[in-house]
PDB file of C-alpha atoms in Angstrom:
ATOM      1  CA  ASP A   5       6.941  13.225  14.994  1.00  0.00           C
ATOM      2  CA  GLN A   6       6.405  16.839  14.038  1.00  0.00           C
ATOM      3  CA  GLN A   7       8.441  17.667  10.946  1.00  0.00           C
ATOM      4  CA  VAL A   8       7.440  21.341  10.793  1.00  0.00           C
ATOM      5  CA  LYS A   9       7.338  23.264  14.031  1.00  0.00           C
ATOM      6  CA  GLN A  10       6.003  26.686  14.848  1.00  0.00           C
ATOM      7  CA  ASN A  11       6.943  27.050  18.467  1.00  0.00           C
ATOM      8  CA  SER A  12       5.124  30.303  19.155  1.00  0.00           C
ATOM      9  CA  PRO A  13       1.346  29.799  19.276  1.00  0.00           C
ATOM     10  CA  SER A  14       0.798  33.551  19.353  1.00  0.00           C
ATOM     11  CA  LEU A  15       2.525  36.861  18.716  1.00  0.00           C
ATOM     12  CA  SER A  16       1.392  40.408  19.424  1.00  0.00           C
ATOM     13  CA  VAL A  17       2.944  43.492  17.818  1.00  0.00           C
ATOM     14  CA  GLN A  18       2.165  47.179  17.440  1.00  0.00           C
ATOM     15  CA  GLU A  19       0.970  48.611  14.160  1.00  0.00           C
ATOM     16  CA  GLY A  20       3.884  49.865  12.081  1.00  0.00           C
ATOM     17  CA  ARG A  21       6.451  47.613  13.748  1.00  0.00           C
ATOM     18  CA  ILE A  22       8.006  44.438  12.361  1.00  0.00           C
ATOM     19  CA  SER A  23       6.371  41.047  12.853  1.00  0.00           C
ATOM     20  CA  ILE A  24       8.684  38.033  12.768  1.00  0.00           C
ATOM     21  CA  LEU A  25       7.150  34.573  12.604  1.00  0.00           C
ATOM     22  CA  ASN A  26       9.431  31.574  12.929  1.00  0.00           C
ATOM     23  CA  CYS A  27       9.351  28.013  11.673  1.00  0.00           C
ATOM     24  CA  ASP A  28      11.730  25.072  12.129  1.00  0.00           C
ATOM     25  CA  TYR A  29      11.836  21.824  10.200  1.00  0.00           C
ATOM     26  CA  THR A  30      13.547  18.499  10.699  1.00  0.00           C
ATOM     27  CA  ASN A  31      13.343  16.756   7.329  1.00  0.00           C
ATOM     28  CA  SER A  32      16.403  17.423   5.143  1.00  0.00           C
ATOM     29  CA  MET A  33      14.432  16.347   2.072  1.00  0.00           C
ATOM     30  CA  PHE A  34      12.257  19.459   2.205  1.00  0.00           C
ATOM     31  CA  ASP A  35      13.184  21.759  -0.656  1.00  0.00           C
ATOM     32  CA  TYR A  36      10.265  24.171  -0.912  1.00  0.00           C
ATOM     33  CA  PHE A  37       8.663  26.224   1.812  1.00  0.00           C
ATOM     34  CA  LEU A  38       5.454  28.223   1.930  1.00  0.00           C
ATOM     35  CA  TRP A  39       3.573  30.563   4.230  1.00  0.00           C
ATOM     36  CA  TYR A  40      -0.204  30.712   4.375  1.00  0.00           C
ATOM     37  CA  LYS A  41      -2.435  33.210   6.120  1.00  0.00           C
ATOM     38  CA  LYS A  42      -5.806  32.257   7.558  1.00  0.00           C
ATOM     39  CA  TYR A  43      -8.626  34.491   8.748  1.00  0.00           C
ATOM     40  CA  PRO A  44     -11.427  33.044  10.924  1.00  0.00           C
ATOM     41  CA  ALA A  45     -14.135  31.198   8.996  1.00  0.00           C
ATOM     42  CA  GLU A  46     -12.106  31.307   5.761  1.00  0.00           C
ATOM     43  CA  GLY A  47      -9.748  28.926   4.018  1.00  0.00           C
ATOM     44  CA  PRO A  48      -5.972  29.472   4.180  1.00  0.00           C
ATOM     45  CA  THR A  49      -4.575  31.731   1.472  1.00  0.00           C
ATOM     46  CA  PHE A  50      -1.134  31.402  -0.046  1.00  0.00           C
ATOM     47  CA  LEU A  51       1.165  34.244   0.970  1.00  0.00           C
ATOM     48  CA  ILE A  52       4.757  33.662  -0.113  1.00  0.00           C
ATOM     49  CA  SER A  53       7.158  30.817  -0.815  1.00  0.00           C
ATOM     50  CA  ILE A  54      10.857  30.093  -1.116  1.00  0.00           C
ATOM     51  CA  SER A  55      12.897  27.410  -2.793  1.00  0.00           C
ATOM     52  CA  SER A  56      15.832  25.823  -1.008  1.00  0.00           C
ATOM     53  CA  ILE A  57      18.202  27.240  -3.623  1.00  0.00           C
ATOM     54  CA  LYS A  58      17.491  30.726  -2.271  1.00  0.00           C
ATOM     55  CA  ASP A  59      17.905  32.286   1.140  1.00  0.00           C
ATOM     56  CA  LYS A  60      15.498  35.182   0.750  1.00  0.00           C
ATOM     57  CA  ASN A  61      12.331  36.004  -1.128  1.00  0.00           C
ATOM     58  CA  GLU A  62      10.515  39.311  -0.932  1.00  0.00           C
ATOM     59  CA  ASP A  63       7.014  40.359  -1.941  1.00  0.00           C
ATOM     60  CA  GLY A  64       5.994  43.826  -0.866  1.00  0.00           C
ATOM     61  CA  ARG A  65       5.789  43.992   2.907  1.00  0.00           C
ATOM     62  CA  PHE A  66       6.473  40.247   3.230  1.00  0.00           C
ATOM     63  CA  THR A  67       9.919  38.657   3.222  1.00  0.00           C
ATOM     64  CA  VAL A  68      10.777  35.040   3.889  1.00  0.00           C
ATOM     65  CA  PHE A  69      14.280  34.050   4.987  1.00  0.00           C
ATOM     66  CA  LEU A  70      15.628  30.510   4.807  1.00  0.00           C
ATOM     67  CA  ASN A  71      18.595  29.217   6.795  1.00  0.00           C
ATOM     68  CA  LYS A  72      19.182  25.698   5.531  1.00  0.00           C
ATOM     69  CA  SER A  73      22.025  24.861   7.889  1.00  0.00           C
ATOM     70  CA  ALA A  74      19.790  25.668  10.864  1.00  0.00           C
ATOM     71  CA  LYS A  75      16.665  24.209   9.200  1.00  0.00           C
ATOM     72  CA  HIS A  76      14.906  27.439  10.028  1.00  0.00           C
ATOM     73  CA  LEU A  77      12.769  29.899   8.145  1.00  0.00           C
ATOM     74  CA  SER A  78      11.128  33.114   9.145  1.00  0.00           C
ATOM     75  CA  LEU A  79       8.482  35.443   7.773  1.00  0.00           C
ATOM     76  CA  HIS A  80       8.982  39.179   8.249  1.00  0.00           C
ATOM     77  CA  ILE A  81       6.116  41.615   7.858  1.00  0.00           C
ATOM     78  CA  VAL A  82       7.144  45.263   7.663  1.00  0.00           C
ATOM     79  CA  PRO A  83       5.326  47.426   8.521  1.00  0.00           C
ATOM     80  CA  SER A  84       2.664  45.402  10.297  1.00  0.00           C
ATOM     81  CA  GLN A  85      -0.941  46.448   9.813  1.00  0.00           C
ATOM     82  CA  PRO A  86      -4.097  45.537  11.776  1.00  0.00           C
ATOM     83  CA  GLY A  87      -5.355  43.664   8.688  1.00  0.00           C
ATOM     84  CA  ASP A  88      -2.397  41.317   9.046  1.00  0.00           C
ATOM     85  CA  SER A  89      -3.968  39.873  12.195  1.00  0.00           C
ATOM     86  CA  ALA A  90      -4.531  36.214  11.334  1.00  0.00           C
ATOM     87  CA  VAL A  91      -3.143  32.741  11.880  1.00  0.00           C
ATOM     88  CA  TYR A  92      -0.011  32.064   9.847  1.00  0.00           C
ATOM     89  CA  PHE A  93       0.926  28.543   8.816  1.00  0.00           C
ATOM     90  CA  CYS A  94       4.346  27.455   7.686  1.00  0.00           C
ATOM     91  CA  ALA A  95       4.427  24.520   5.243  1.00  0.00           C
ATOM     92  CA  ALA A  96       7.168  22.442   3.667  1.00  0.00           C
ATOM     93  CA  GLN A  97       7.441  20.090   0.723  1.00  0.00           C
ATOM     94  CA  GLY A  98      10.048  17.731  -0.629  1.00  0.00           C
ATOM     95  CA  GLY A  99       9.974  14.742  -2.931  1.00  0.00           C
ATOM     96  CA  SER A 100       6.196  14.488  -3.159  1.00  0.00           C
ATOM     97  CA  GLU A 101       3.066  16.460  -3.923  1.00  0.00           C
ATOM     98  CA  LYS A 102       2.166  16.685  -0.243  1.00  0.00           C
ATOM     99  CA  LEU A 103       2.640  19.686   2.021  1.00  0.00           C
ATOM    100  CA  VAL A 104       3.466  19.309   5.708  1.00  0.00           C
ATOM    101  CA  PHE A 105       2.063  22.108   7.838  1.00  0.00           C
ATOM    102  CA  GLY A 106       3.055  23.544  11.178  1.00  0.00           C
ATOM    103  CA  LYS A 107       0.443  24.165  13.848  1.00  0.00           C
ATOM    104  CA  GLY A 108       0.238  27.869  13.151  1.00  0.00           C
ATOM    105  CA  THR A 109       1.018  31.151  14.901  1.00  0.00           C
ATOM    106  CA  LYS A 110      -1.745  33.622  15.694  1.00  0.00           C
ATOM    107  CA  LEU A 111      -0.561  37.145  14.944  1.00  0.00           C
ATOM    108  CA  THR A 112      -2.327  40.111  16.510  1.00  0.00           C
ATOM    109  CA  VAL A 113      -1.407  43.586  15.289  1.00  0.00           C
ATOM    110  CA  ASN A 114      -2.590  46.244  17.710  1.00  0.00           C
ATOM    111  CA  PRO A 115      -3.554  49.709  16.409  1.00  0.00           C
TER     112      PRO A 115
ATOM    113  CA  ASP H1284      -9.062  33.373  -6.253  1.00  0.00           C
ATOM    114  CA  ALA H1285      -9.031  29.789  -7.449  1.00  0.00           C
ATOM    115  CA  GLY H1286     -12.513  28.478  -8.174  1.00  0.00           C
ATOM    116  CA  ILE H1287     -13.085  26.061  -5.348  1.00  0.00           C
ATOM    117  CA  THR H1288     -16.376  25.435  -3.600  1.00  0.00           C
ATOM    118  CA  GLN H1289     -17.190  23.101  -0.758  1.00  0.00           C
ATOM    119  CA  SER H1290     -20.592  21.747   0.205  1.00  0.00           C
ATOM    120  CA  PRO H1291     -22.177  21.748   2.624  1.00  0.00           C
ATOM    121  CA  ARG H1292     -20.541  24.643   4.487  1.00  0.00           C
ATOM    122  CA  HIS H1293     -21.973  23.505   7.806  1.00  0.00           C
ATOM    123  CA  LYS H1294     -23.318  20.148   8.900  1.00  0.00           C
ATOM    124  CA  VAL H1295     -24.462  18.593  12.150  1.00  0.00           C
ATOM    125  CA  THR H1296     -24.826  14.832  12.180  1.00  0.00           C
ATOM    126  CA  GLU H1297     -25.196  12.011  14.664  1.00  0.00           C
ATOM    127  CA  THR H1298     -22.599   9.462  15.655  1.00  0.00           C
ATOM    128  CA  GLY H1299     -22.664   6.403  13.435  1.00  0.00           C
ATOM    129  CA  THR H1300     -24.168   8.051  10.359  1.00  0.00           C
ATOM    130  CA  PRO H1301     -22.317   8.294   7.035  1.00  0.00           C
ATOM    131  CA  VAL H1302     -21.421  11.770   5.821  1.00  0.00           C
ATOM    132  CA  THR H1303     -20.144  12.935   2.445  1.00  0.00           C
ATOM    133  CA  LEU H1304     -18.455  16.266   1.847  1.00  0.00           C
ATOM    134  CA  ARG H1305     -18.002  17.586  -1.660  1.00  0.00           C
ATOM    135  CA  CYS H1306     -15.232  19.677  -3.173  1.00  0.00           C
ATOM    136  CA  HIS H1307     -15.766  21.170  -6.619  1.00  0.00           C
ATOM    137  CA  GLN H1308     -13.194  23.051  -8.705  1.00  0.00           C
ATOM    138  CA  THR H1309     -13.467  24.984 -11.932  1.00  0.00           C
ATOM    139  CA  GLU H1310      -9.693  25.310 -12.493  1.00  0.00           C
ATOM    140  CA  ASN H1311      -9.061  21.889 -14.051  1.00  0.00           C
ATOM    141  CA  HIS H1312      -6.175  21.359 -11.623  1.00  0.00           C
ATOM    142  CA  ARG H1313      -4.667  17.906 -11.401  1.00  0.00           C
ATOM    143  CA  TYR H1314      -4.184  17.583  -7.656  1.00  0.00           C
ATOM    144  CA  MET H1315      -6.892  17.747  -5.007  1.00  0.00           C
ATOM    145  CA  TYR H1316      -6.527  17.379  -1.236  1.00  0.00           C
ATOM    146  CA  TRP H1317      -8.651  17.014   1.877  1.00  0.00           C
ATOM    147  CA  TYR H1318      -7.387  18.417   5.184  1.00  0.00           C
ATOM    148  CA  ARG H1319      -8.837  18.772   8.622  1.00  0.00           C
ATOM    149  CA  GLN H1320      -8.029  21.632  10.963  1.00  0.00           C
ATOM    150  CA  ASP H1321      -8.214  21.184  14.719  1.00  0.00           C
ATOM    151  CA  PRO H1322      -7.022  23.403  17.576  1.00  0.00           C
ATOM    152  CA  GLY H1323      -3.446  22.570  18.476  1.00  0.00           C
ATOM    153  CA  HIS H1324      -2.930  20.448  15.361  1.00  0.00           C
ATOM    154  CA  GLY H1325      -2.814  22.834  12.449  1.00  0.00           C
ATOM    155  CA  LEU H1326      -3.736  21.375   9.057  1.00  0.00           C
ATOM    156  CA  ARG H1327      -3.480  17.622   8.653  1.00  0.00           C
ATOM    157  CA  LEU H1328      -3.792  15.786   5.358  1.00  0.00           C
ATOM    158  CA  ILE H1329      -6.531  13.158   5.180  1.00  0.00           C
ATOM    159  CA  HIS H1330      -6.398  11.981   1.544  1.00  0.00           C
ATOM    160  CA  TYR H1331      -5.321  13.397  -1.762  1.00  0.00           C
ATOM    161  CA  SER H1332      -5.796  12.737  -5.444  1.00  0.00           C
ATOM    162  CA  TYR H1333      -3.312  13.070  -8.303  1.00  0.00           C
ATOM    163  CA  GLY H1334      -5.817  12.373 -11.053  1.00  0.00           C
ATOM    164  CA  VAL H1335      -9.213  10.854 -11.824  1.00  0.00           C
ATOM    165  CA  LYS H1336      -9.549   7.616  -9.857  1.00  0.00           C
ATOM    166  CA  ASP H1337      -6.014   8.072  -8.463  1.00  0.00           C
ATOM    167  CA  THR H1338      -5.980   8.684  -4.730  1.00  0.00           C
ATOM    168  CA  ASP H1339      -3.676   8.109  -1.789  1.00  0.00           C
ATOM    169  CA  LYS H1340      -3.737   8.336   1.982  1.00  0.00           C
ATOM    170  CA  GLY H1341      -2.515  11.183   4.128  1.00  0.00           C
ATOM    171  CA  GLU H1342      -1.464  11.158   7.760  1.00  0.00           C
ATOM    172  CA  VAL H1343      -4.977  10.930   9.299  1.00  0.00           C
ATOM    173  CA  SER H1344      -6.884   8.725   6.848  1.00  0.00           C
ATOM    174  CA  ASP H1345      -8.475   6.229   9.263  1.00  0.00           C
ATOM    175  CA  GLY H1346     -12.275   6.446   9.152  1.00  0.00           C
ATOM    176  CA  TYR H1347     -12.299   8.370   5.864  1.00  0.00           C
ATOM    177  CA  SER H1348     -12.585   7.390   2.233  1.00  0.00           C
ATOM    178  CA  VAL H1349     -12.443   9.461  -0.947  1.00  0.00           C
ATOM    179  CA  SER H1350     -13.482   9.234  -4.539  1.00  0.00           C
ATOM    180  CA  ARG H1351     -12.674  11.219  -7.660  1.00  0.00           C
ATOM    181  CA  SER H1352     -14.665  10.183 -10.706  1.00  0.00           C
ATOM    182  CA  LYS H1353     -14.293  13.544 -12.476  1.00  0.00           C
ATOM    183  CA  THR H1354     -11.461  16.049 -12.571  1.00  0.00           C
ATOM    184  CA  GLU H1355     -13.599  18.711 -10.936  1.00  0.00           C
ATOM    185  CA  ASP H1356     -15.054  16.758  -8.000  1.00  0.00           C
ATOM    186  CA  PHE H1357     -13.383  15.201  -4.969  1.00  0.00           C
ATOM    187  CA  LEU H1358     -15.633  13.579  -2.376  1.00  0.00           C
ATOM    188  CA  LEU H1359     -14.728  12.835   1.231  1.00  0.00           C
ATOM    189  CA  THR H1360     -16.828  10.222   3.033  1.00  0.00           C
ATOM    190  CA  LEU H1361     -16.929   9.537   6.732  1.00  0.00           C
ATOM    191  CA  GLU H1362     -18.133   5.969   6.734  1.00  0.00           C
ATOM    192  CA  SER H1363     -19.510   6.058  10.288  1.00  0.00           C
ATOM    193  CA  ALA H1364     -19.075   9.457  11.889  1.00  0.00           C
ATOM    194  CA  THR H1365     -17.570   9.710  15.366  1.00  0.00           C
ATOM    195  CA  SER H1366     -17.256  12.669  17.730  1.00  0.00           C
ATOM    196  CA  SER H1367     -13.501  12.748  17.092  1.00  0.00           C
ATOM    197  CA  GLN H1368     -14.280  13.692  13.492  1.00  0.00           C
ATOM    198  CA  THR H1369     -15.859  16.962  14.580  1.00  0.00           C
ATOM    199  CA  SER H1370     -13.611  19.419  12.780  1.00  0.00           C
ATOM    200  CA  VAL H1371     -13.286  21.967  10.018  1.00  0.00           C
ATOM    201  CA  TYR H1372     -12.543  20.312   6.700  1.00  0.00           C
ATOM    202  CA  PHE H1373     -10.703  22.071   3.888  1.00  0.00           C
ATOM    203  CA  CYS H1374     -10.302  21.056   0.310  1.00  0.00           C
ATOM    204  CA  ALA H1375      -7.296  22.287  -1.661  1.00  0.00           C
ATOM    205  CA  ILE H1376      -6.220  22.115  -5.292  1.00  0.00           C
ATOM    206  CA  SER H1377      -2.955  22.551  -7.162  1.00  0.00           C
ATOM    207  CA  GLU H1378      -1.719  22.212 -10.700  1.00  0.00           C
ATOM    208  CA  SER H1379       1.913  21.719  -9.849  1.00  0.00           C
ATOM    209  CA  THR H1380       3.451  20.113  -6.817  1.00  0.00           C
ATOM    210  CA  TYR H1381       3.926  23.461  -5.133  1.00  0.00           C
ATOM    211  CA  GLU H1382       1.331  26.048  -4.124  1.00  0.00           C
ATOM    212  CA  GLN H1383      -2.034  24.728  -3.048  1.00  0.00           C
ATOM    213  CA  TYR H1384      -5.209  26.816  -3.058  1.00  0.00           C
ATOM    214  CA  PHE H1385      -7.857  26.223  -0.452  1.00  0.00           C
ATOM    215  CA  GLY H1386     -11.625  26.226  -0.414  1.00  0.00           C
ATOM    216  CA  PRO H1387     -13.722  28.018   2.219  1.00  0.00           C
ATOM    217  CA  GLY H1388     -14.096  24.988   4.489  1.00  0.00           C
ATOM    218  CA  THR H1389     -16.879  22.813   5.904  1.00  0.00           C
ATOM    219  CA  ARG H1390     -17.617  22.867   9.610  1.00  0.00           C
ATOM    220  CA  LEU H1391     -18.761  19.402  10.688  1.00  0.00           C
ATOM    221  CA  THR H1392     -20.198  18.633  14.109  1.00  0.00           C
ATOM    222  CA  VAL H1393     -20.806  15.038  15.134  1.00  0.00           C
ATOM    223  CA  THR H1394     -23.109  14.740  18.159  1.00  0.00           C
TER     224      THR H1394
END
């Protein structure tokens, strides 16, 4: 039973445009959500997070939106750059010290 | 970057042999985690530790054991390696129950 779902395995966008990565969750106990970025042959790096008491968190070019009623969050990257090409993992946490990860979305930003 | 190292970085071993992977941190963080990453599965938690000698199972713990005798070291042992344990293994650390910081990974091949 997959509690965190990233339904798009891949996404391709043009440099300078917006990238939108989506994530859905099923567990109502989740109260903290994170996005990680992963380059090949490296470990995942923390990108941005959001608490369930908020609906938006922004950090530079990266914004995460949370829609609790729909159990949906999204990561917006504006403007997209070729260096943003990576695999992005959505993760969720609630009631424990464990994170539950989605399967990831591979973003390709074309020059 | 959080001070996390993993050793070895690459290993090839034969089916049936025991294998131990090491995670070392210099951040004095309380929590340590072992994940495996496989195509189509994202990051899956194997075991984690919430203090010296305090460990618990994750979602894919069968065939793995862990030990944490010092705050800075978390060992993952494959008791009798199988081909299904061919994977990339990541260690992560955290001080709180929120953001986790990952090591560079160990690529293990079981032939």
